[in-house]
């Protein structure tokens, strides 16, 4: 069954440390997305990608980098994690005008 | 930059039909209307989407106004499993979705 898998499910990181969140999709979709969701907000777009080798800035890219080494994998990188980046992160994949599939989320706590 | 407007919360009783409204007065001609739902501790789940015509699937019926400035997601015979936050989103395909806060649907036994 086609799916979007995120790892890790939960992560505790120290301030100033490097954090990498991984996402793998078996949908063969071209587009992949990283969102964060905080209490009182909807999902906010951080970075997205149209295909292997491409990354684009979303609405709130500051403090984050992204990497799309292959069709299946899309990573979100926090080079210097800060407590304000404590959140739930969702990865999604999709194609033009199709339904988008979301992962189950990664819960990140930066202390 | 909210493109859609939804009520913050709605309530229904098990077995009833519920109509979830969404206003999108500035929708562009090539924007699709998507509906997703989300329960706590899980990612959003696709419900349905449409461009101009009403659509139906096993999860819901989507009614789109003739001028496309509003839409209504209709859930029939709601159960406790339908309790979720429902997001109405506009998308131009390759461009990203904008998620607002959505409508929190409470289902009473």
PDB file of N, CA and C in Angstrom, chain A residues 2-95:
ATOM      1  N   UNK A   2       0.550   2.174  -0.883  1.00  0.00           N
ATOM      2  CA  UNK A   2       1.315   3.411  -0.972  1.00  0.00           C
ATOM      3  C   UNK A   2       1.249   4.153   0.341  1.00  0.00           C
ATOM      4  N   UNK A   3       2.374   4.770   0.724  1.00  0.00           N
ATOM      5  CA  UNK A   3       2.375   5.411   2.031  1.00  0.00           C
ATOM      6  C   UNK A   3       3.480   6.436   2.128  1.00  0.00           C
ATOM      7  N   UNK A   4       3.361   7.262   3.169  1.00  0.00           N
ATOM      8  CA  UNK A   4       4.390   8.211   3.543  1.00  0.00           C
ATOM      9  C   UNK A   4       4.834   7.854   4.949  1.00  0.00           C
ATOM     10  N   UNK A   5       6.113   7.586   5.101  1.00  0.00           N
ATOM     11  CA  UNK A   5       6.650   7.159   6.388  1.00  0.00           C
ATOM     12  C   UNK A   5       7.655   8.164   6.887  1.00  0.00           C
ATOM     13  N   UNK A   6       7.457   8.609   8.119  1.00  0.00           N
ATOM     14  CA  UNK A   6       8.368   9.577   8.726  1.00  0.00           C
ATOM     15  C   UNK A   6       9.177   8.920   9.835  1.00  0.00           C
ATOM     16  N   UNK A   7      10.412   9.378   9.956  1.00  0.00           N
ATOM     17  CA  UNK A   7      11.225   8.924  11.083  1.00  0.00           C
ATOM     18  C   UNK A   7      12.137  10.044  11.550  1.00  0.00           C
ATOM     19  N   UNK A   8      12.399  10.133  12.863  1.00  0.00           N
ATOM     20  CA  UNK A   8      11.780   9.304  13.898  1.00  0.00           C
ATOM     21  C   UNK A   8      10.358   9.772  14.197  1.00  0.00           C
ATOM     22  N   UNK A   9       9.618   9.019  14.997  1.00  0.00           N
ATOM     23  CA  UNK A   9       8.277   9.448  15.408  1.00  0.00           C
ATOM     24  C   UNK A   9       8.362  10.511  16.502  1.00  0.00           C
ATOM     25  N   UNK A  10       9.362  10.369  17.341  1.00  0.00           N
ATOM     26  CA  UNK A  10       9.589  11.319  18.428  1.00  0.00           C
ATOM     27  C   UNK A  10      11.075  11.608  18.524  1.00  0.00           C
ATOM     28  N   UNK A  11      11.404  12.856  18.862  1.00  0.00           N
ATOM     29  CA  UNK A  11      12.818  13.235  18.943  1.00  0.00           C
ATOM     30  C   UNK A  11      12.986  14.324  19.993  1.00  0.00           C
ATOM     31  N   UNK A  12      13.985  14.137  20.852  1.00  0.00           N
ATOM     32  CA  UNK A  12      14.375  15.193  21.787  1.00  0.00           C
ATOM     33  C   UNK A  12      15.766  15.647  21.380  1.00  0.00           C
ATOM     34  N   UNK A  13      15.933  16.935  21.184  1.00  0.00           N
ATOM     35  CA  UNK A  13      17.215  17.486  20.757  1.00  0.00           C
ATOM     36  C   UNK A  13      17.622  18.619  21.693  1.00  0.00           C
ATOM     37  N   UNK A  14      18.919  18.873  21.732  1.00  0.00           N
ATOM     38  CA  UNK A  14      19.413  19.967  22.562  1.00  0.00           C
ATOM     39  C   UNK A  14      19.580  21.226  21.720  1.00  0.00           C
ATOM     40  N   UNK A  15      19.401  22.356  22.335  1.00  0.00           N
ATOM     41  CA  UNK A  15      19.562  23.627  21.640  1.00  0.00           C
ATOM     42  C   UNK A  15      20.963  23.720  21.031  1.00  0.00           C
ATOM     43  N   UNK A  16      21.006  24.108  19.749  1.00  0.00           N
ATOM     44  CA  UNK A  16      22.280  24.227  19.041  1.00  0.00           C
ATOM     45  C   UNK A  16      22.703  22.968  18.326  1.00  0.00           C
ATOM     46  N   UNK A  17      22.012  21.898  18.568  1.00  0.00           N
ATOM     47  CA  UNK A  17      22.354  20.645  17.908  1.00  0.00           C
ATOM     48  C   UNK A  17      21.745  20.547  16.524  1.00  0.00           C
ATOM     49  N   UNK A  18      22.193  19.572  15.766  1.00  0.00           N
ATOM     50  CA  UNK A  18      21.683  19.338  14.413  1.00  0.00           C
ATOM     51  C   UNK A  18      20.634  18.234  14.467  1.00  0.00           C
ATOM     52  N   UNK A  19      19.522  18.471  13.774  1.00  0.00           N
ATOM     53  CA  UNK A  19      18.431  17.497  13.734  1.00  0.00           C
ATOM     54  C   UNK A  19      18.066  17.226  12.276  1.00  0.00           C
ATOM     55  N   UNK A  20      17.903  15.971  11.940  1.00  0.00           N
ATOM     56  CA  UNK A  20      17.460  15.590  10.609  1.00  0.00           C
ATOM     57  C   UNK A  20      16.186  14.761  10.730  1.00  0.00           C
ATOM     58  N   UNK A  21      15.144  15.238  10.068  1.00  0.00           N
ATOM     59  CA  UNK A  21      13.889  14.498  10.006  1.00  0.00           C
ATOM     60  C   UNK A  21      13.766  13.890   8.620  1.00  0.00           C
ATOM     61  N   UNK A  22      13.417  12.612   8.582  1.00  0.00           N
ATOM     62  CA  UNK A  22      13.384  11.888   7.316  1.00  0.00           C
ATOM     63  C   UNK A  22      11.970  11.540   6.902  1.00  0.00           C
ATOM     64  N   UNK A  23      11.787  11.483   5.596  1.00  0.00           N
ATOM     65  CA  UNK A  23      10.487  11.138   5.029  1.00  0.00           C
ATOM     66  C   UNK A  23      10.694  10.279   3.803  1.00  0.00           C
ATOM     67  N   UNK A  24       9.954   9.186   3.728  1.00  0.00           N
ATOM     68  CA  UNK A  24      10.023   8.277   2.590  1.00  0.00           C
ATOM     69  C   UNK A  24       8.623   8.027   2.064  1.00  0.00           C
ATOM     70  N   UNK A  25       8.464   8.094   0.726  1.00  0.00           N
ATOM     71  CA  UNK A  25       7.157   7.831   0.141  1.00  0.00           C
ATOM     72  C   UNK A  25       7.249   6.746  -0.920  1.00  0.00           C
ATOM     73  N   UNK A  26       6.230   5.906  -0.949  1.00  0.00           N
ATOM     74  CA  UNK A  26       6.154   4.817  -1.931  1.00  0.00           C
ATOM     75  C   UNK A  26       5.057   5.088  -2.951  1.00  0.00           C
ATOM     76  N   UNK A  27       4.610   6.345  -3.048  1.00  0.00           N
ATOM     77  CA  UNK A  27       3.525   6.718  -3.953  1.00  0.00           C
ATOM     78  C   UNK A  27       4.029   7.055  -5.358  1.00  0.00           C
ATOM     79  N   UNK A  28       5.335   7.178  -5.505  1.00  0.00           N
ATOM     80  CA  UNK A  28       5.929   7.639  -6.764  1.00  0.00           C
ATOM     81  C   UNK A  28       5.424   9.032  -7.155  1.00  0.00           C
ATOM     82  N   UNK A  29       5.168   9.854  -6.156  1.00  0.00           N
ATOM     83  CA  UNK A  29       4.732  11.228  -6.408  1.00  0.00           C
ATOM     84  C   UNK A  29       5.928  12.121  -6.689  1.00  0.00           C
ATOM     85  N   UNK A  30       5.721  13.108  -7.516  1.00  0.00           N
ATOM     86  CA  UNK A  30       6.788  14.062  -7.801  1.00  0.00           C
ATOM     87  C   UNK A  30       6.977  15.065  -6.662  1.00  0.00           C
ATOM     88  N   UNK A  31       5.883  15.530  -6.097  1.00  0.00           N
ATOM     89  CA  UNK A  31       5.947  16.616  -5.116  1.00  0.00           C
ATOM     90  C   UNK A  31       5.961  16.087  -3.692  1.00  0.00           C
ATOM     91  N   UNK A  32       6.818  16.702  -2.874  1.00  0.00           N
ATOM     92  CA  UNK A  32       6.855  16.376  -1.445  1.00  0.00           C
ATOM     93  C   UNK A  32       6.937  17.661  -0.645  1.00  0.00           C
ATOM     94  N   UNK A  33       6.418  17.608   0.577  1.00  0.00           N
ATOM     95  CA  UNK A  33       6.255  18.818   1.382  1.00  0.00           C
ATOM     96  C   UNK A  33       6.625  18.544   2.840  1.00  0.00           C
ATOM     97  N   UNK A  34       7.120  19.570   3.502  1.00  0.00           N
ATOM     98  CA  UNK A  34       7.299  19.548   4.954  1.00  0.00           C
ATOM     99  C   UNK A  34       6.487  20.677   5.568  1.00  0.00           C
ATOM    100  N   UNK A  35       5.665  20.308   6.558  1.00  0.00           N
ATOM    101  CA  UNK A  35       4.864  21.265   7.306  1.00  0.00           C
ATOM    102  C   UNK A  35       5.198  21.140   8.793  1.00  0.00           C
ATOM    103  N   UNK A  36       4.912  22.202   9.533  1.00  0.00           N
ATOM    104  CA  UNK A  36       4.905  22.104  10.982  1.00  0.00           C
ATOM    105  C   UNK A  36       3.525  22.534  11.479  1.00  0.00           C
ATOM    106  N   UNK A  37       3.127  21.944  12.595  1.00  0.00           N
ATOM    107  CA  UNK A  37       1.819  22.258  13.162  1.00  0.00           C
ATOM    108  C   UNK A  37       1.976  22.575  14.637  1.00  0.00           C
ATOM    109  N   UNK A  38       1.504  23.729  15.026  1.00  0.00           N
ATOM    110  CA  UNK A  38       1.574  24.172  16.410  1.00  0.00           C
ATOM    111  C   UNK A  38       0.170  24.441  16.917  1.00  0.00           C
ATOM    112  N   UNK A  39       0.003  24.349  18.218  1.00  0.00           N
ATOM    113  CA  UNK A  39      -1.293  24.569  18.839  1.00  0.00           C
ATOM    114  C   UNK A  39      -1.840  25.930  18.429  1.00  0.00           C
ATOM    115  N   UNK A  40      -3.086  25.938  17.970  1.00  0.00           N
ATOM    116  CA  UNK A  40      -3.714  27.197  17.583  1.00  0.00           C
ATOM    117  C   UNK A  40      -3.449  27.609  16.154  1.00  0.00           C
ATOM    118  N   UNK A  41      -2.635  26.827  15.454  1.00  0.00           N
ATOM    119  CA  UNK A  41      -2.341  27.119  14.043  1.00  0.00           C
ATOM    120  C   UNK A  41      -2.720  25.927  13.184  1.00  0.00           C
ATOM    121  N   UNK A  42      -2.920  26.211  11.912  1.00  0.00           N
ATOM    122  CA  UNK A  42      -3.036  25.120  10.961  1.00  0.00           C
ATOM    123  C   UNK A  42      -1.644  24.639  10.614  1.00  0.00           C
ATOM    124  N   UNK A  43      -1.523  23.829   9.588  1.00  0.00           N
ATOM    125  CA  UNK A  43      -0.205  23.396   9.128  1.00  0.00           C
ATOM    126  C   UNK A  43       0.442  24.534   8.347  1.00  0.00           C
ATOM    127  N   UNK A  44       1.704  24.780   8.616  1.00  0.00           N
ATOM    128  CA  UNK A  44       2.440  25.827   7.914  1.00  0.00           C
ATOM    129  C   UNK A  44       3.566  25.201   7.104  1.00  0.00           C
ATOM    130  N   UNK A  45       3.679  25.624   5.854  1.00  0.00           N
ATOM    131  CA  UNK A  45       4.613  25.014   4.920  1.00  0.00           C
ATOM    132  C   UNK A  45       6.024  25.535   5.136  1.00  0.00           C
ATOM    133  N   UNK A  46       6.979  24.614   5.257  1.00  0.00           N
ATOM    134  CA  UNK A  46       8.371  24.986   5.495  1.00  0.00           C
ATOM    135  C   UNK A  46       9.172  24.920   4.188  1.00  0.00           C
ATOM    136  N   UNK A  47       9.216  23.743   3.586  1.00  0.00           N
ATOM    137  CA  UNK A  47       9.893  23.550   2.300  1.00  0.00           C
ATOM    138  C   UNK A  47       9.105  22.549   1.477  1.00  0.00           C
ATOM    139  N   UNK A  48       9.310  22.590   0.165  1.00  0.00           N
ATOM    140  CA  UNK A  48       8.705  21.588  -0.681  1.00  0.00           C
ATOM    141  C   UNK A  48       9.631  21.289  -1.854  1.00  0.00           C
ATOM    142  N   UNK A  49       9.266  20.264  -2.613  1.00  0.00           N
ATOM    143  CA  UNK A  49      10.140  19.803  -3.697  1.00  0.00           C
ATOM    144  C   UNK A  49       9.290  19.294  -4.844  1.00  0.00           C
ATOM    145  N   UNK A  50       9.731  19.592  -6.072  1.00  0.00           N
ATOM    146  CA  UNK A  50       9.024  19.125  -7.264  1.00  0.00           C
ATOM    147  C   UNK A  50       9.571  17.803  -7.781  1.00  0.00           C
ATOM    148  N   UNK A  51      10.733  17.388  -7.248  1.00  0.00           N
ATOM    149  CA  UNK A  51      11.335  16.156  -7.710  1.00  0.00           C
ATOM    150  C   UNK A  51      12.744  16.045  -7.178  1.00  0.00           C
ATOM    151  N   UNK A  52      13.378  14.930  -7.481  1.00  0.00           N
ATOM    152  CA  UNK A  52      14.733  14.696  -6.991  1.00  0.00           C
ATOM    153  C   UNK A  52      15.648  15.851  -7.368  1.00  0.00           C
ATOM    154  N   UNK A  53      16.384  16.326  -6.400  1.00  0.00           N
ATOM    155  CA  UNK A  53      17.343  17.404  -6.616  1.00  0.00           C
ATOM    156  C   UNK A  53      16.783  18.799  -6.451  1.00  0.00           C
ATOM    157  N   UNK A  54      15.472  18.932  -6.329  1.00  0.00           N
ATOM    158  CA  UNK A  54      14.871  20.263  -6.186  1.00  0.00           C
ATOM    159  C   UNK A  54      14.357  20.500  -4.778  1.00  0.00           C
ATOM    160  N   UNK A  55      14.554  21.705  -4.278  1.00  0.00           N
ATOM    161  CA  UNK A  55      13.936  22.137  -3.029  1.00  0.00           C
ATOM    162  C   UNK A  55      13.508  23.589  -3.200  1.00  0.00           C
ATOM    163  N   UNK A  56      12.384  23.916  -2.609  1.00  0.00           N
ATOM    164  CA  UNK A  56      11.845  25.270  -2.699  1.00  0.00           C
ATOM    165  C   UNK A  56      11.452  25.746  -1.310  1.00  0.00           C
ATOM    166  N   UNK A  57      11.544  27.038  -1.064  1.00  0.00           N
ATOM    167  CA  UNK A  57      11.142  27.588   0.212  1.00  0.00           C
ATOM    168  C   UNK A  57       9.623  27.731   0.285  1.00  0.00           C
ATOM    169  N   UNK A  58       9.096  27.370   1.431  1.00  0.00           N
ATOM    170  CA  UNK A  58       7.680  27.565   1.674  1.00  0.00           C
ATOM    171  C   UNK A  58       7.427  28.879   2.385  1.00  0.00           C
ATOM    172  N   UNK A  59       6.460  28.889   3.280  1.00  0.00           N
ATOM    173  CA  UNK A  59       6.079  30.127   3.957  1.00  0.00           C
ATOM    174  C   UNK A  59       6.969  30.470   5.145  1.00  0.00           C
ATOM    175  N   UNK A  60       7.533  29.451   5.794  1.00  0.00           N
ATOM    176  CA  UNK A  60       8.357  29.696   6.990  1.00  0.00           C
ATOM    177  C   UNK A  60       9.659  28.906   6.908  1.00  0.00           C
ATOM    178  N   UNK A  61      10.552  29.210   5.972  1.00  0.00           N
ATOM    179  CA  UNK A  61      11.757  28.408   5.776  1.00  0.00           C
ATOM    180  C   UNK A  61      12.923  28.730   6.697  1.00  0.00           C
ATOM    181  N   UNK A  62      12.874  29.871   7.396  1.00  0.00           N
ATOM    182  CA  UNK A  62      14.025  30.305   8.188  1.00  0.00           C
ATOM    183  C   UNK A  62      14.363  29.293   9.273  1.00  0.00           C
ATOM    184  N   UNK A  63      15.650  28.915   9.317  1.00  0.00           N
ATOM    185  CA  UNK A  63      16.117  27.967  10.321  1.00  0.00           C
ATOM    186  C   UNK A  63      16.036  26.523   9.863  1.00  0.00           C
ATOM    187  N   UNK A  64      15.553  26.305   8.642  1.00  0.00           N
ATOM    188  CA  UNK A  64      15.407  24.949   8.105  1.00  0.00           C
ATOM    189  C   UNK A  64      16.065  24.836   6.732  1.00  0.00           C
ATOM    190  N   UNK A  65      16.608  23.656   6.473  1.00  0.00           N
ATOM    191  CA  UNK A  65      17.057  23.301   5.140  1.00  0.00           C
ATOM    192  C   UNK A  65      16.353  22.015   4.735  1.00  0.00           C
ATOM    193  N   UNK A  66      16.308  21.772   3.432  1.00  0.00           N
ATOM    194  CA  UNK A  66      15.683  20.546   2.944  1.00  0.00           C
ATOM    195  C   UNK A  66      16.594  19.886   1.926  1.00  0.00           C
ATOM    196  N   UNK A  67      16.394  18.584   1.781  1.00  0.00           N
ATOM    197  CA  UNK A  67      17.190  17.821   0.826  1.00  0.00           C
ATOM    198  C   UNK A  67      16.315  16.763   0.184  1.00  0.00           C
ATOM    199  N   UNK A  68      16.385  16.665  -1.162  1.00  0.00           N
ATOM    200  CA  UNK A  68      15.593  15.658  -1.897  1.00  0.00           C
ATOM    201  C   UNK A  68      16.582  14.869  -2.774  1.00  0.00           C
ATOM    202  N   UNK A  69      17.218  13.869  -2.182  1.00  0.00           N
ATOM    203  CA  UNK A  69      18.220  13.109  -2.921  1.00  0.00           C
ATOM    204  C   UNK A  69      17.632  12.123  -3.924  1.00  0.00           C
ATOM    205  N   UNK A  70      16.362  11.791  -3.766  1.00  0.00           N
ATOM    206  CA  UNK A  70      15.741  10.819  -4.663  1.00  0.00           C
ATOM    207  C   UNK A  70      14.245  11.090  -4.727  1.00  0.00           C
ATOM    208  N   UNK A  71      13.572  10.403  -5.638  1.00  0.00           N
ATOM    209  CA  UNK A  71      12.118  10.555  -5.746  1.00  0.00           C
ATOM    210  C   UNK A  71      11.430  10.201  -4.442  1.00  0.00           C
ATOM    211  N   UNK A  72      11.979   9.200  -3.725  1.00  0.00           N
ATOM    212  CA  UNK A  72      11.307   8.647  -2.565  1.00  0.00           C
ATOM    213  C   UNK A  72      11.583   9.387  -1.260  1.00  0.00           C
ATOM    214  N   UNK A  73      12.723  10.079  -1.184  1.00  0.00           N
ATOM    215  CA  UNK A  73      13.161  10.612   0.107  1.00  0.00           C
ATOM    216  C   UNK A  73      13.263  12.135   0.143  1.00  0.00           C
ATOM    217  N   UNK A  74      12.801  12.686   1.237  1.00  0.00           N
ATOM    218  CA  UNK A  74      12.819  14.142   1.428  1.00  0.00           C
ATOM    219  C   UNK A  74      13.125  14.406   2.889  1.00  0.00           C
ATOM    220  N   UNK A  75      14.224  15.094   3.162  1.00  0.00           N
ATOM    221  CA  UNK A  75      14.644  15.327   4.544  1.00  0.00           C
ATOM    222  C   UNK A  75      14.503  16.791   4.922  1.00  0.00           C
ATOM    223  N   UNK A  76      14.234  17.013   6.181  1.00  0.00           N
ATOM    224  CA  UNK A  76      14.202  18.366   6.751  1.00  0.00           C
ATOM    225  C   UNK A  76      15.342  18.452   7.759  1.00  0.00           C
ATOM    226  N   UNK A  77      16.153  19.498   7.639  1.00  0.00           N
ATOM    227  CA  UNK A  77      17.360  19.605   8.442  1.00  0.00           C
ATOM    228  C   UNK A  77      17.322  20.892   9.260  1.00  0.00           C
ATOM    229  N   UNK A  78      17.535  20.724  10.557  1.00  0.00           N
ATOM    230  CA  UNK A  78      17.679  21.869  11.460  1.00  0.00           C
ATOM    231  C   UNK A  78      19.147  21.904  11.850  1.00  0.00           C
ATOM    232  N   UNK A  79      19.909  22.815  11.279  1.00  0.00           N
ATOM    233  CA  UNK A  79      21.353  22.863  11.515  1.00  0.00           C
ATOM    234  C   UNK A  79      21.672  23.249  12.958  1.00  0.00           C
ATOM    235  N   UNK A  80      20.940  24.218  13.456  1.00  0.00           N
ATOM    236  CA  UNK A  80      21.134  24.702  14.835  1.00  0.00           C
ATOM    237  C   UNK A  80      19.752  24.787  15.490  1.00  0.00           C
ATOM    238  N   UNK A  81      19.341  23.691  16.096  1.00  0.00           N
ATOM    239  CA  UNK A  81      17.984  23.639  16.645  1.00  0.00           C
ATOM    240  C   UNK A  81      17.779  24.654  17.771  1.00  0.00           C
ATOM    241  N   UNK A  82      16.579  25.226  17.807  1.00  0.00           N
ATOM    242  CA  UNK A  82      16.218  26.171  18.864  1.00  0.00           C
ATOM    243  C   UNK A  82      14.889  25.729  19.495  1.00  0.00           C
ATOM    244  N   UNK A  83      14.630  26.138  20.734  1.00  0.00           N
ATOM    245  CA  UNK A  83      13.372  25.736  21.386  1.00  0.00           C
ATOM    246  C   UNK A  83      12.126  26.154  20.601  1.00  0.00           C
ATOM    247  N   UNK A  84      12.222  27.235  19.824  1.00  0.00           N
ATOM    248  CA  UNK A  84      11.066  27.681  19.033  1.00  0.00           C
ATOM    249  C   UNK A  84      10.722  26.699  17.910  1.00  0.00           C
ATOM    250  N   UNK A  85      11.606  25.773  17.648  1.00  0.00           N
ATOM    251  CA  UNK A  85      11.349  24.762  16.627  1.00  0.00           C
ATOM    252  C   UNK A  85      10.709  23.505  17.204  1.00  0.00           C
ATOM    253  N   UNK A  86      10.408  23.541  18.484  1.00  0.00           N
ATOM    254  CA  UNK A  86       9.618  22.466  19.082  1.00  0.00           C
ATOM    255  C   UNK A  86       8.236  22.469  18.440  1.00  0.00           C
ATOM    256  N   UNK A  87       7.857  21.333  17.858  1.00  0.00           N
ATOM    257  CA  UNK A  87       6.610  21.295  17.103  1.00  0.00           C
ATOM    258  C   UNK A  87       6.339  19.872  16.648  1.00  0.00           C
ATOM    259  N   UNK A  88       5.229  19.708  15.941  1.00  0.00           N
ATOM    260  CA  UNK A  88       4.957  18.455  15.242  1.00  0.00           C
ATOM    261  C   UNK A  88       5.157  18.714  13.758  1.00  0.00           C
ATOM    262  N   UNK A  89       5.956  17.874  13.124  1.00  0.00           N
ATOM    263  CA  UNK A  89       6.308  18.055  11.717  1.00  0.00           C
ATOM    264  C   UNK A  89       5.650  16.962  10.872  1.00  0.00           C
ATOM    265  N   UNK A  90       5.041  17.395   9.793  1.00  0.00           N
ATOM    266  CA  UNK A  90       4.384  16.464   8.880  1.00  0.00           C
ATOM    267  C   UNK A  90       5.008  16.545   7.496  1.00  0.00           C
ATOM    268  N   UNK A  91       5.212  15.384   6.921  1.00  0.00           N
ATOM    269  CA  UNK A  91       5.662  15.265   5.541  1.00  0.00           C
ATOM    270  C   UNK A  91       4.476  14.815   4.698  1.00  0.00           C
ATOM    271  N   UNK A  92       4.433  15.251   3.450  1.00  0.00           N
ATOM    272  CA  UNK A  92       3.358  14.840   2.551  1.00  0.00           C
ATOM    273  C   UNK A  92       3.911  14.652   1.148  1.00  0.00           C
ATOM    274  N   UNK A  93       3.234  13.825   0.364  1.00  0.00           N
ATOM    275  CA  UNK A  93       3.583  13.671  -1.054  1.00  0.00           C
ATOM    276  C   UNK A  93       2.314  13.790  -1.882  1.00  0.00           C
ATOM    277  N   UNK A  94       2.476  14.229  -3.142  1.00  0.00           N
ATOM    278  CA  UNK A  94       1.308  14.355  -4.005  1.00  0.00           C
ATOM    279  C   UNK A  94       1.711  14.742  -5.410  1.00  0.00           C
ATOM    280  N   UNK A  95       0.764  14.666  -6.313  1.00  0.00           N
ATOM    281  CA  UNK A  95       0.960  15.133  -7.682  1.00  0.00           C
ATOM    282  C   UNK A  95      -0.139  16.127  -8.020  1.00  0.00           C
TER     283      UNK A  95
END
